[in-house]
Tab-separated table of C-alpha atoms in Angstrom:
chain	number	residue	atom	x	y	z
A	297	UNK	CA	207.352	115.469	84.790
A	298	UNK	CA	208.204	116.979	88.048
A	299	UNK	CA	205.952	114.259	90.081
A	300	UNK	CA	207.238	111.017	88.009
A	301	UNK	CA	210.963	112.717	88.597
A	302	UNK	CA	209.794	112.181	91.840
A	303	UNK	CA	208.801	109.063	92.011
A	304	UNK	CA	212.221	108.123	91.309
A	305	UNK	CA	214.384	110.795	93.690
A	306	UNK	CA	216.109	109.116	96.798
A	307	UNK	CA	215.683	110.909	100.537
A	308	UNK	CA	217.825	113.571	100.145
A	309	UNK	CA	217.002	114.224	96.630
A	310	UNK	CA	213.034	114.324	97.192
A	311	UNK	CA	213.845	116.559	99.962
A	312	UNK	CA	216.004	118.986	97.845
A	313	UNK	CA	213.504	118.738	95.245
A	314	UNK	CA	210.754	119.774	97.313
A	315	UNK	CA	212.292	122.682	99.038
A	316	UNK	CA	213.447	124.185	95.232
A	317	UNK	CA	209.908	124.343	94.934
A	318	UNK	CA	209.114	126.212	97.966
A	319	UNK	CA	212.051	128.575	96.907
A	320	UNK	CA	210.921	128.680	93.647
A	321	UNK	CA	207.418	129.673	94.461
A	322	UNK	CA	208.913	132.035	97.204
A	323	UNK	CA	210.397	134.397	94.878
A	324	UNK	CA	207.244	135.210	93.324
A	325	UNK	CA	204.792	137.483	95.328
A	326	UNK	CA	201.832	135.992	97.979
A	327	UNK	CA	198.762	135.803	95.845
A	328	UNK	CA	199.936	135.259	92.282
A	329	UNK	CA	199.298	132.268	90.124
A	330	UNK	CA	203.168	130.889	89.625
A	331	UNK	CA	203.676	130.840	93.318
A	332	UNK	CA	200.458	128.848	93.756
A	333	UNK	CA	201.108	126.623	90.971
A	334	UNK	CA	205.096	125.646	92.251
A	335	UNK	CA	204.013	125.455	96.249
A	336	UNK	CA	200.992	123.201	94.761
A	337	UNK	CA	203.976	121.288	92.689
A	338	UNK	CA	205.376	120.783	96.482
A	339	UNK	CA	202.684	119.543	97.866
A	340	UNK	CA	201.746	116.832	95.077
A	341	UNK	CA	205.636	116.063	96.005
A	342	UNK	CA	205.216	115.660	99.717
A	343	UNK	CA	202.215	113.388	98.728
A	344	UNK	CA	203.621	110.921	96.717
A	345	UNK	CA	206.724	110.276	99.505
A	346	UNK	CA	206.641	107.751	100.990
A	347	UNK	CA	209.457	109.383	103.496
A	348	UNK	CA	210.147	113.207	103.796
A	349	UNK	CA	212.282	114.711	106.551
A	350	UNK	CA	209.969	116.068	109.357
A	351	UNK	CA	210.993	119.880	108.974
A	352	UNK	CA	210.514	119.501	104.979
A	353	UNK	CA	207.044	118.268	105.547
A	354	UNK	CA	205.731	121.009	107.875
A	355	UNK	CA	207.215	123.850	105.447
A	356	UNK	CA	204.832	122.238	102.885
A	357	UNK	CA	202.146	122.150	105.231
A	358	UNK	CA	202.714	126.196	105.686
A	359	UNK	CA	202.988	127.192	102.459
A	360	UNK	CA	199.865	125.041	101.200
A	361	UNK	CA	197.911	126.610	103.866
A	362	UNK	CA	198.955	129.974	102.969
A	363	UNK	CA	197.153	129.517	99.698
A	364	UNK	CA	193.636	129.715	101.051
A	365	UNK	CA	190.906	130.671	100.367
A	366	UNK	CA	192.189	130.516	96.922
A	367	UNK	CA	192.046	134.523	95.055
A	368	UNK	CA	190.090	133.488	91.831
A	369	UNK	CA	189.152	130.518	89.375
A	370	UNK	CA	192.984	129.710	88.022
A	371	UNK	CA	193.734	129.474	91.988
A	372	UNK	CA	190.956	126.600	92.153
A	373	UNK	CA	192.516	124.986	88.849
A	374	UNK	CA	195.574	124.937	90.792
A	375	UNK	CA	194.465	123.588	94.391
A	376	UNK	CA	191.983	121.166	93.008
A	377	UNK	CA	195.360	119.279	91.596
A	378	UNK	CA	195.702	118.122	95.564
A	379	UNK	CA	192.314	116.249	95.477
A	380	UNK	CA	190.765	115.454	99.138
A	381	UNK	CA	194.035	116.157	100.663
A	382	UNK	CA	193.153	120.311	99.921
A	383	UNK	CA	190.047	119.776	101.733
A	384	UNK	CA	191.965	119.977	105.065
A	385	UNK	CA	193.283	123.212	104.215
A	386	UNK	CA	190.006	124.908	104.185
A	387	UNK	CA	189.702	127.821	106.250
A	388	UNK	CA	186.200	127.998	108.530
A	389	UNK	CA	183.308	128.801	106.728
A	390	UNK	CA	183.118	132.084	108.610
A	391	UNK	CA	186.233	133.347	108.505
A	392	UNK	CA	185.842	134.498	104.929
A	393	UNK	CA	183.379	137.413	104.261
A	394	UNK	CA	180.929	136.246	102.244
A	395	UNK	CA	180.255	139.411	99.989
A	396	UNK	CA	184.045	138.992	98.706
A	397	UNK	CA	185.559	136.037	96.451
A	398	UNK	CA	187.052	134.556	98.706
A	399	UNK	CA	184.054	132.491	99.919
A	400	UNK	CA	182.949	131.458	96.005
A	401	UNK	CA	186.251	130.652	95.485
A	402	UNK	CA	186.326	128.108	98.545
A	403	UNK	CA	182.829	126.947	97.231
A	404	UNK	CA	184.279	126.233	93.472
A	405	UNK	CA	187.099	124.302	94.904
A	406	UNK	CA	184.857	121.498	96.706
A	407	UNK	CA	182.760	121.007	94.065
A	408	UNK	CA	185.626	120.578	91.889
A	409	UNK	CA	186.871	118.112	94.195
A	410	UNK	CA	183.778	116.522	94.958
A	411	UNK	CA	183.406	113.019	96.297
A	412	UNK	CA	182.436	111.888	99.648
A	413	UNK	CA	185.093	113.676	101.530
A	414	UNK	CA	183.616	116.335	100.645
A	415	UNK	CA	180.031	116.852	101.384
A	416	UNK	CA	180.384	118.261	104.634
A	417	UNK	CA	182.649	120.783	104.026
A	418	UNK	CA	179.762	121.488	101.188
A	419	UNK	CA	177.135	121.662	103.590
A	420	UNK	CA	178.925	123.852	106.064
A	421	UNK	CA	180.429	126.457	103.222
A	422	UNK	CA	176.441	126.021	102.396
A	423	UNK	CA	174.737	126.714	105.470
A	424	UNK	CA	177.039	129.803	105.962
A	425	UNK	CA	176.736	131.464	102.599
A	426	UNK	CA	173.081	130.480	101.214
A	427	UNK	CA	173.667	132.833	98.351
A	428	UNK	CA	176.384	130.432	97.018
A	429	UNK	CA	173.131	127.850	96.521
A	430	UNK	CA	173.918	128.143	92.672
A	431	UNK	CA	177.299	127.034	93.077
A	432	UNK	CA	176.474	123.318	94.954
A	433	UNK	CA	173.357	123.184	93.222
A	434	UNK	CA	175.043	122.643	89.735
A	435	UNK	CA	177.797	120.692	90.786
A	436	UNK	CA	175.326	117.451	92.464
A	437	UNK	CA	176.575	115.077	89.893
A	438	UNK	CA	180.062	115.585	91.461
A	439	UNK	CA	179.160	113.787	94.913
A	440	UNK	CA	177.315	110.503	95.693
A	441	UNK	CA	173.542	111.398	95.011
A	442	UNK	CA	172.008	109.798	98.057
A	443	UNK	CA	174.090	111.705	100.791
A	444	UNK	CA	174.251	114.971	98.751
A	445	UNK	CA	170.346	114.966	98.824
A	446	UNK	CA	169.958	114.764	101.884
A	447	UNK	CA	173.041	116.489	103.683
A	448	UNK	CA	173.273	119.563	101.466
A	449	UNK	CA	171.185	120.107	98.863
A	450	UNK	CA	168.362	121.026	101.468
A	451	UNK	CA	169.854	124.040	102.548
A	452	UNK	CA	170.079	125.488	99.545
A	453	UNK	CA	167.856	127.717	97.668
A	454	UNK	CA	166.309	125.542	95.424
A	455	UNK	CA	163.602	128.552	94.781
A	456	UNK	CA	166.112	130.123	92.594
A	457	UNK	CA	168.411	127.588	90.784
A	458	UNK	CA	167.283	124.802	88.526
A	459	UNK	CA	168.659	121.268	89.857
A	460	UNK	CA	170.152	119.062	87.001
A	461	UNK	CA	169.575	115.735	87.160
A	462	UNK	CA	171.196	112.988	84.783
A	463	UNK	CA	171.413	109.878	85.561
A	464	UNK	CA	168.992	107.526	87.915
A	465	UNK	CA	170.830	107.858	91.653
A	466	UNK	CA	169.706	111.490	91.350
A	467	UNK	CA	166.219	111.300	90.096
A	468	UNK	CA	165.905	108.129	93.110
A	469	UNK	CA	166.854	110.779	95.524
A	470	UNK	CA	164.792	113.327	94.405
A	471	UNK	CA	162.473	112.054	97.246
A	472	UNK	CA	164.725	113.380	99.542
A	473	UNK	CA	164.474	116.944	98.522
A	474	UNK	CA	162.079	120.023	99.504
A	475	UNK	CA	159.600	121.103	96.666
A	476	UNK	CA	161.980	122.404	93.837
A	477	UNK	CA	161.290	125.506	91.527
A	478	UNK	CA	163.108	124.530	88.286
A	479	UNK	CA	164.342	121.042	87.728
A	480	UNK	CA	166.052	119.499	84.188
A	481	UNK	CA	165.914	115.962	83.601
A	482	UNK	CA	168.959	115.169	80.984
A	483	UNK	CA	169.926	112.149	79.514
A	484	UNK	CA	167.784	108.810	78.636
A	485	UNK	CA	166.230	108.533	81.972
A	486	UNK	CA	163.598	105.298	82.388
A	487	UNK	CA	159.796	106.467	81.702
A	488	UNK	CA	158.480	104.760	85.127
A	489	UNK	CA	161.234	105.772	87.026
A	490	UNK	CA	160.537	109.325	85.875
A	491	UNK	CA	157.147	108.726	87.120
A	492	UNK	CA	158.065	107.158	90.186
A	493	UNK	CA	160.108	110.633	90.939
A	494	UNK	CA	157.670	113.300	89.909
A	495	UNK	CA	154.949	111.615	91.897
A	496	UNK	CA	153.127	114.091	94.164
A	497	UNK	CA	156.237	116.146	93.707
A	498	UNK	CA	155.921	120.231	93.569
A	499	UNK	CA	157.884	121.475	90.374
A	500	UNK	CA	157.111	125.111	88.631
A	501	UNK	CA	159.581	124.422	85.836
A	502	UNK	CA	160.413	121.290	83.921
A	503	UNK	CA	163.052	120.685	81.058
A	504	UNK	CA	163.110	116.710	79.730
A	505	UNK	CA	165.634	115.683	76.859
A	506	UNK	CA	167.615	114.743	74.925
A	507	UNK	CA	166.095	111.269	76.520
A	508	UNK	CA	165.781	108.579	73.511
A	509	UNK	CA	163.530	106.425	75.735
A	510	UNK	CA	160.987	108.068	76.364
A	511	UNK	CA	158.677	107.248	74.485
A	512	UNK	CA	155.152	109.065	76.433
A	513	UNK	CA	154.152	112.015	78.571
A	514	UNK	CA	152.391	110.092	81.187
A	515	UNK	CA	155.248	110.214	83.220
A	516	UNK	CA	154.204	113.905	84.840
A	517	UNK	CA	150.910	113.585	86.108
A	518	UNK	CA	152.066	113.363	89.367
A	519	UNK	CA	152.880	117.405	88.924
A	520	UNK	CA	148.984	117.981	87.620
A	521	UNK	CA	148.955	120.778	90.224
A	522	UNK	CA	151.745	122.969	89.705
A	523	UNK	CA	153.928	122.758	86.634
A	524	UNK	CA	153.682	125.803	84.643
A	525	UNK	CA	155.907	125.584	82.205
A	526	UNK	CA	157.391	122.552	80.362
A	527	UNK	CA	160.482	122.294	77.653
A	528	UNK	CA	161.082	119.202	76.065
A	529	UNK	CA	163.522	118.904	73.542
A	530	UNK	CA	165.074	115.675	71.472
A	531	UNK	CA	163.066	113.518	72.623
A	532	UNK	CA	162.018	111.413	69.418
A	533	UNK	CA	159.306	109.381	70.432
A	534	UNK	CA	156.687	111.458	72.053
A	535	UNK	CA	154.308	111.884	69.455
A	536	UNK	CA	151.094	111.934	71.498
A	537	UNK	CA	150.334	115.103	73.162
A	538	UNK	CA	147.081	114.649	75.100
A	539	UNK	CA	148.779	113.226	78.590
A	540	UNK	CA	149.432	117.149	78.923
A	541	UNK	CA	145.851	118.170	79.233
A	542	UNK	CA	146.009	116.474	82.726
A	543	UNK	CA	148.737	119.952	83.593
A	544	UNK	CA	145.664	121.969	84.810
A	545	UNK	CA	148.536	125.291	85.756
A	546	UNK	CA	150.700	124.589	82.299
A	547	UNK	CA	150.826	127.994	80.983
A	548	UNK	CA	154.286	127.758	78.927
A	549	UNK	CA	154.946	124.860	76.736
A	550	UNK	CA	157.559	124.447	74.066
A	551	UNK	CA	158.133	121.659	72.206
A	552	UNK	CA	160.929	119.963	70.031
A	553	UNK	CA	158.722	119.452	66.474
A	554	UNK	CA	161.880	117.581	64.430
A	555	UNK	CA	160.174	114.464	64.622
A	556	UNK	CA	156.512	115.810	65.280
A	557	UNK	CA	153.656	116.579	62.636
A	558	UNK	CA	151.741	119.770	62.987
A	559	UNK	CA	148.898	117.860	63.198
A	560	UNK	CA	149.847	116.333	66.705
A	561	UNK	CA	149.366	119.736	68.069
A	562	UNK	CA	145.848	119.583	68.307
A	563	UNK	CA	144.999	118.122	72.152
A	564	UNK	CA	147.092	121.477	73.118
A	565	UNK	CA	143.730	122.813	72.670
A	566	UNK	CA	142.862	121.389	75.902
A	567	UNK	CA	145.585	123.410	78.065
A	568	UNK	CA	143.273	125.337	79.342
A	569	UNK	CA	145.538	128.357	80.874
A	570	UNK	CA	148.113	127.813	77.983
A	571	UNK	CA	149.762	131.171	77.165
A	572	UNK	CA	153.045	130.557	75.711
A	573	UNK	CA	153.966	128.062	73.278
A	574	UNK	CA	156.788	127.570	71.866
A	575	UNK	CA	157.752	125.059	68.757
A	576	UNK	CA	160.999	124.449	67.840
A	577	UNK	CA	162.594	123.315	64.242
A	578	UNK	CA	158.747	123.550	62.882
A	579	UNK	CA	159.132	121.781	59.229
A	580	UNK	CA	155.965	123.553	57.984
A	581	UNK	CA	156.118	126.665	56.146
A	582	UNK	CA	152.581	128.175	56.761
A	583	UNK	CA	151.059	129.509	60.011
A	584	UNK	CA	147.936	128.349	58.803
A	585	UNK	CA	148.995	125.030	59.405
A	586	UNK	CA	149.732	125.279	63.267
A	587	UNK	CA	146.952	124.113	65.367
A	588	UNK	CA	145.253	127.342	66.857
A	589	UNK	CA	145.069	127.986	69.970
A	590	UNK	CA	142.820	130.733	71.031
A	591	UNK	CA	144.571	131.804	74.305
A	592	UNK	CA	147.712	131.521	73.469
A	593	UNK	CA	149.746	135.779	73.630
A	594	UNK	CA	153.341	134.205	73.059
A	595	UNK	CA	154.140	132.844	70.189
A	596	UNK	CA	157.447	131.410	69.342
A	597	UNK	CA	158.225	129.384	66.096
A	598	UNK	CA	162.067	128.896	64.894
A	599	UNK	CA	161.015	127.830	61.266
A	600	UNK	CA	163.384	125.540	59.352
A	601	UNK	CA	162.031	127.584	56.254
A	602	UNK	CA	161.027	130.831	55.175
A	603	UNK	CA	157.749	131.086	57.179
A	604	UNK	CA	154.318	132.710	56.100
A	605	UNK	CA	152.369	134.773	58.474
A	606	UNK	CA	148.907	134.078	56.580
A	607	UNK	CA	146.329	133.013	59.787
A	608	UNK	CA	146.918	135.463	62.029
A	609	UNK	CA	143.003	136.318	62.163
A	610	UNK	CA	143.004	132.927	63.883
A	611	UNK	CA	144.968	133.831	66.604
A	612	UNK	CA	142.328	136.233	68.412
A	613	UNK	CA	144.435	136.653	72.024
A	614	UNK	CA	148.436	136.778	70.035
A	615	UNK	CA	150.125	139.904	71.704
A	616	UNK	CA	153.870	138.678	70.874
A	617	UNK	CA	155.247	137.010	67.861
A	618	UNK	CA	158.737	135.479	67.772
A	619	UNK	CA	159.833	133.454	64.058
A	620	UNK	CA	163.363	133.425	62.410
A	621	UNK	CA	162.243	133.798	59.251
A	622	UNK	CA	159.717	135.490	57.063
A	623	UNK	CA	159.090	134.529	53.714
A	624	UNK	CA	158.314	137.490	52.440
A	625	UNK	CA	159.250	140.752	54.229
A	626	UNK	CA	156.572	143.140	52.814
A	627	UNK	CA	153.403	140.435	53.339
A	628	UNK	CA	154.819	140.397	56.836
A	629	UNK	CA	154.642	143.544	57.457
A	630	UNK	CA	151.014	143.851	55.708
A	631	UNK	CA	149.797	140.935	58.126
A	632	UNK	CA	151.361	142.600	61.399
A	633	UNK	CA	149.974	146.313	60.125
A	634	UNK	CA	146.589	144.464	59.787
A	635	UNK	CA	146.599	142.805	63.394
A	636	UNK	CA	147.854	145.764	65.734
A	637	UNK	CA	147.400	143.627	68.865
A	638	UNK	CA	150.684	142.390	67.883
A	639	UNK	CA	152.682	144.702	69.971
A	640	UNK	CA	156.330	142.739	70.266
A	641	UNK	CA	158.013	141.349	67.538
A	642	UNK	CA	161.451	139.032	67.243
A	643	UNK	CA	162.654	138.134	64.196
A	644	UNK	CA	166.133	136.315	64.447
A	645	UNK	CA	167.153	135.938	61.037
A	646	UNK	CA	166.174	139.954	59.841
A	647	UNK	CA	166.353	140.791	55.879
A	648	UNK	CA	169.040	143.489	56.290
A	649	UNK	CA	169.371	143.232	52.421
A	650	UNK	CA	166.129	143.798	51.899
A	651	UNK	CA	164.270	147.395	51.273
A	652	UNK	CA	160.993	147.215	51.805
A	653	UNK	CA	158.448	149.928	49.759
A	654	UNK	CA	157.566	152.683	52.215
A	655	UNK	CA	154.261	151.974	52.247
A	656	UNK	CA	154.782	148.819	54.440
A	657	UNK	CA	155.428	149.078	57.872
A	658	UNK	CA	153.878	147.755	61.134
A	659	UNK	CA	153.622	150.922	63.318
A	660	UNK	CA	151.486	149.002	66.592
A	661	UNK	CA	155.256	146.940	66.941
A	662	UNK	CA	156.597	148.569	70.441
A	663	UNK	CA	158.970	146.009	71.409
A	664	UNK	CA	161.536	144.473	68.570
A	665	UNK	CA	164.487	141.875	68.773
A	666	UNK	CA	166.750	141.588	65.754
A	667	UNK	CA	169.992	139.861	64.975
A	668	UNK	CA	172.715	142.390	64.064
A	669	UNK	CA	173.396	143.932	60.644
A	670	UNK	CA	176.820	143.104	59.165
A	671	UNK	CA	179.163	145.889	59.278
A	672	UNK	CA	177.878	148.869	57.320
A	673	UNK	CA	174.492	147.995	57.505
A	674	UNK	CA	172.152	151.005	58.659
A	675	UNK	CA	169.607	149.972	61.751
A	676	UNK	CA	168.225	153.239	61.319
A	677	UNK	CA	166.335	152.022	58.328
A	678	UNK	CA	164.123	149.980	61.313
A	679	UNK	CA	162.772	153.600	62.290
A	680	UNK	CA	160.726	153.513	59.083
A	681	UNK	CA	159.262	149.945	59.170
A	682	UNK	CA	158.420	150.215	62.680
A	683	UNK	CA	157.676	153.915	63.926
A	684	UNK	CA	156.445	153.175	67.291
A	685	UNK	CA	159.300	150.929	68.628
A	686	UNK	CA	160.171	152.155	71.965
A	687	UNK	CA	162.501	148.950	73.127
A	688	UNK	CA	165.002	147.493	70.505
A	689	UNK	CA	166.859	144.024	71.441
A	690	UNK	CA	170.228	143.768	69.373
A	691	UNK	CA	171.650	140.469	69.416
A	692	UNK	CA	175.457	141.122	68.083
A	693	UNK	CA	177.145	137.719	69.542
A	694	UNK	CA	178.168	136.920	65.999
A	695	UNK	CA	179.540	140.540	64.714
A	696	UNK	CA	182.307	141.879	65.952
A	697	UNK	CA	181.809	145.611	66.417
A	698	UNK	CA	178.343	147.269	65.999
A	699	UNK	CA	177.092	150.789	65.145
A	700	UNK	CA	174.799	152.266	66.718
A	701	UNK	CA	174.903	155.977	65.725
A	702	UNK	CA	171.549	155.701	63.547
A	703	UNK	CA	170.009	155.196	66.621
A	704	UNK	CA	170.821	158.775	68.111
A	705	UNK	CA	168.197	160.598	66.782
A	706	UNK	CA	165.216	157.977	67.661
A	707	UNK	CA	163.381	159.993	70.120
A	708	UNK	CA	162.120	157.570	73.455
A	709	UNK	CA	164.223	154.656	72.193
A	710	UNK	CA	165.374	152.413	74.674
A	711	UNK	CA	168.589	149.940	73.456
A	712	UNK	CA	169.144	146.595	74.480
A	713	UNK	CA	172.785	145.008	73.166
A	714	UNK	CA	173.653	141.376	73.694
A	715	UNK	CA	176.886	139.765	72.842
A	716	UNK	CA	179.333	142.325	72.807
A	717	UNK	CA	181.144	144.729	75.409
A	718	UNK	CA	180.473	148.015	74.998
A	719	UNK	CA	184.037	148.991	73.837
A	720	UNK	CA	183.305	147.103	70.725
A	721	UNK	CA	180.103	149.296	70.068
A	722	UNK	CA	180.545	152.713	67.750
A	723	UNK	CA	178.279	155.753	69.245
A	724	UNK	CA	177.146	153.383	72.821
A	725	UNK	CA	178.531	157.111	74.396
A	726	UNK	CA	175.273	159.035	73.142
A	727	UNK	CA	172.727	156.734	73.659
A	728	UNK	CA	173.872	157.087	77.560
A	729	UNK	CA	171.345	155.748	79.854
A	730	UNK	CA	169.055	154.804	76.825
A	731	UNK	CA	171.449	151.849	76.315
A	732	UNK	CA	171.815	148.717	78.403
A	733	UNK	CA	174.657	146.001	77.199
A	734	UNK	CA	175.086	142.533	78.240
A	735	UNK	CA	175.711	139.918	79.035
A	736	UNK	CA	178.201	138.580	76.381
C-alpha cells in the first residue's frame, strides 16, 4: 500500500512520505527488524521516483547502507525486497569476519537475489569465505547456469555439498565443473542428455528422480569408475537393472520398488562390491522373496506390509537390518536370536503394544533405532528383548514430550534422541553425557 500510495504522491508529498519513513524507522533502535523493514519501505520509495529532492535521496542512501551486512535471516527477507539495487550496498567481502553471521547473512541475501547482477558479488563473498560453499552451492538454480558454472561454482567446495541440478542449462554446464562428490539430478531430465553429462565425469554420489522419462540406466556408464552409491527414486520406467553391473565401485544402491517386481532384482547379483542396498515401498511381504545377495551387510527394506524375516540363512554376510514392520514380533525376534551376526537393528514402526513372552529376545542386537512410544509407554521394556544394546536411536519427531527415565538404570547405554529439544524430554538430566539430542 505504501509503494502504490506512492506511485500517486506529487514532489513534495513523495518527499514527505519518504522522510516519515526514515523517522519512523529512526525511533526504533540500529539493528532491529521494524527499523529495517520502514528504512527498506524508504528505499523501495526512492526507487520508484521518478524525481526526489537531492538531500532526500542521499538520507536514503545512508540509512540503507547502515543496514549491512544484514543481523540474521528476517534482515535478508527484508533487504532482498530491494532486488539488484541492494547489491550495491554490500560491504567488501573482507570486512566482515567470517566466523560471525554477518558474512552468511551477506551470502543468503545474493542468492536470494540472484540473477546476473549478481554472480560476482557471489564469487567474491565465495572466494573469501569457502566455508559458505553450502550456501551458493544450493542456490545455482537462482543465477543463469552457464556463467554460474563457470564463475563461481568452481571455487567452492564441491567435496562436501551435493550440487542440485533440475532442469537442462545446468546438467549442459556440468562440463564446466571440477569432479563433484555428491550430485542430484531432479526433475524429468532427457535420458541422452543425462548421458551426454555424466560422460567421463567423476561423481561418488548420485540421486536421479522423480524423472518420468527415463525410461533406462544406461545413461551412467560414463561414471563406471567411481560412483559408489546410487538413489533413485520415482522413476517409473526403469525396470531393467543390469546397465548397473557396468558400476564396478557401486557399493550402496537403493532403489524405488513401487513400480518394480522383486524379481527384477536379480542382475544386482552382479555388483560385485555391493554392500548396502536399500529398497524402498517393497510390495512383497516375505524376505524370502528378495533376490539374495551374498555380500550385501546393510540391509534396508521400508515394507508396505507387515514383513516376514523367514530367509535370513540366505543372507550369509547381513550385519545390519533396517524394516518398518515385522509381521510378527516374537518370530522376529526368534530369527534375529538365531542369526547373531545381526548386530544393528532399526525397526521404524516398533510394536509398543505388544508384549512379547520372555523367552524371546535377540541379545547379539548392539545397536537399535526405534520410533518413539506414545506417552506412557515404558522403553525400558526394550532392556528385556534386547540385553546387549549399548546404542539406542529414538526418533520422537512425531511425539511431543518423551520419557526417558526407564533408561537410567541401563548400565553402558548410550542415547541417541531425534526430533525434539531436550526441554521437551522427562529425565534427559540423568542420562548426562550418555545422551546426545538432535537435530530436530
Amino acid at each position: 500500500m505504501v509503494l502504490l500510495a506512492a506511485g500517486h504522491c506529487g514532489r513534495r508529498e513523495l518527499a514527505a512520505l519518504v522522510t516519515g519513513l526514515l523517522d519512523a524507522g529512526e525511533r526504533h533502535r540500529p539493528g532491529t527488524g521494524r527499523r529495517t523493514h520502514l528504512h527498506v519501505l524508504a528505499a523501495l520509495c526512492a526507487q520508484h521516483a521518478t524525481w526526489l529532492d537531492g538531500t532526500v535521496r542521499d538520507r536514503v542512501r545512508r540509512s540503507t547502507a547502515a543496514l549491512f551486512p544484514p543481523a540474521d535471516e528476517a534482515h535478508v527477507r527484508s533487504l532482498a525486497r530491494l532486488g539488484p539495487a541492494a547489491l550495491e550496498f554490500l560491504p567488501e567481502p573482507r570486512e566482515v569476519p567470517g566466523e560471525g553471521p554477518g558474512a552468511e547473512s551477506v551470502a543468503r541475501l545474493i542468492v536470494r537475489i540472484g540473477g546476473a547482477a549478481a554472480v560476482r558479488h557471489a564469487r567474491a563473498w565465495l572466494r573469501a569465505h569457502s566455508h559458505l560453499s553450502h550456501v551458493f552451492v544450493h542456490a545455482w538454480s537462482r543465477f543463469p547456469p552457464e556463467e554460474y558454472a563457470t564463475e563461481v561454482l568452481p571455487h567452492a567446495d564441491l567435496q562436501l555439498s551435493v550440487l542440485t541440478v533440475s532442469d537442462l542449462g545446468q546438467l549442459r554446464a556440468l562440463r564446466h565443473l571440477p569432479p563433484v562428490y555428491a550430485l542430484s539430478l531432479y526433475g524429468n531430465l532427457p535420458e541422452p542428455e543425462i548421458a551426454a553429462a555424466m560422460e567421463e565425469r567423476r561423481v561418488e554420489v548420485l540421486g536421479i528422480g522423480p524423472n518420468a522419462l527415463l525410461t533406462g540406466l544406461s545413461c551412467l556408464s560414463g561414471l563406471e569408475g567411481g560412483l559408489q552409491v546410487l538413489v533413485i527414486t520415482r522413476c517409473p520406467a526403469i525396470r531393467d537393472l543390469r546397465p548397473l553391473t557396468e558400476l564396478d565401485e557401486l557399493g550402496s544402491l537403493t532403489l524405488d520398488m513401487r513400480t518394480m517386481r522383486p524379481e527384477e532384482l536379480a542382475p544386482l547379483t552382479g555388483l560385485r562390491r555391493l554392500v548396502h542396498l536399500g529398497l524402498n515401498q517393497l510390495a512383497v511381504d516375505r524376505l524370502s522373496e528378495i533376490t539374495v545377495h551374498p555380500d550385501v551387510t546393510r540391509l534396508t527394506v521400508t515394507n508396505r506390509q507387515p514383513f516376514v524375516l523367514d530367509g535370513l540363512d540366505s543372507w550369509t554376510s547381513l550385519q545390519e537390518l533396517r524394516i518398518s514392520e515385522p509381521a510378527s514380533f516374537d518370530d522376529a525376534l526368534t530369527a534375529l536370536r538365531e542369526h547373531p551376526r545381526i548386530t544393528s537393528l532399526g525397526l521404524t514402526a516398533f510394536p509398543w503394544a505388544h508384549q512379547p513372552s520372555p523367552r524371546h529376545d535377540a541379545p547379539a542386537v548392539e545397536h537399535l533405532t526405534v520410533q518413539a512410544p506414545h506417552h506412557g509407554k515404558d522403553m525400558g521394556m526394550l532392556r528385556k528383548l534386547f540385553p546387549g544394546v549399548t546404542k539406542l536411536k529414538v526418533d520422537a519427531s512425531e511425539r511431543r514430550v518423551l520419557d526417558l527415565t526407564s533408561l537410567h538404570t541401563w548400565p553402558d547405554l548410550r542415547v541417541e534422541v531425534t526430533g525434539l529439544r531436550e526441554s521437551r524430554l522427562i529425565g534427559a538430566e540423568e542420562l548426562g553425557d550418555r545422551l546426545t539430542v538432535g537435530p530436530y
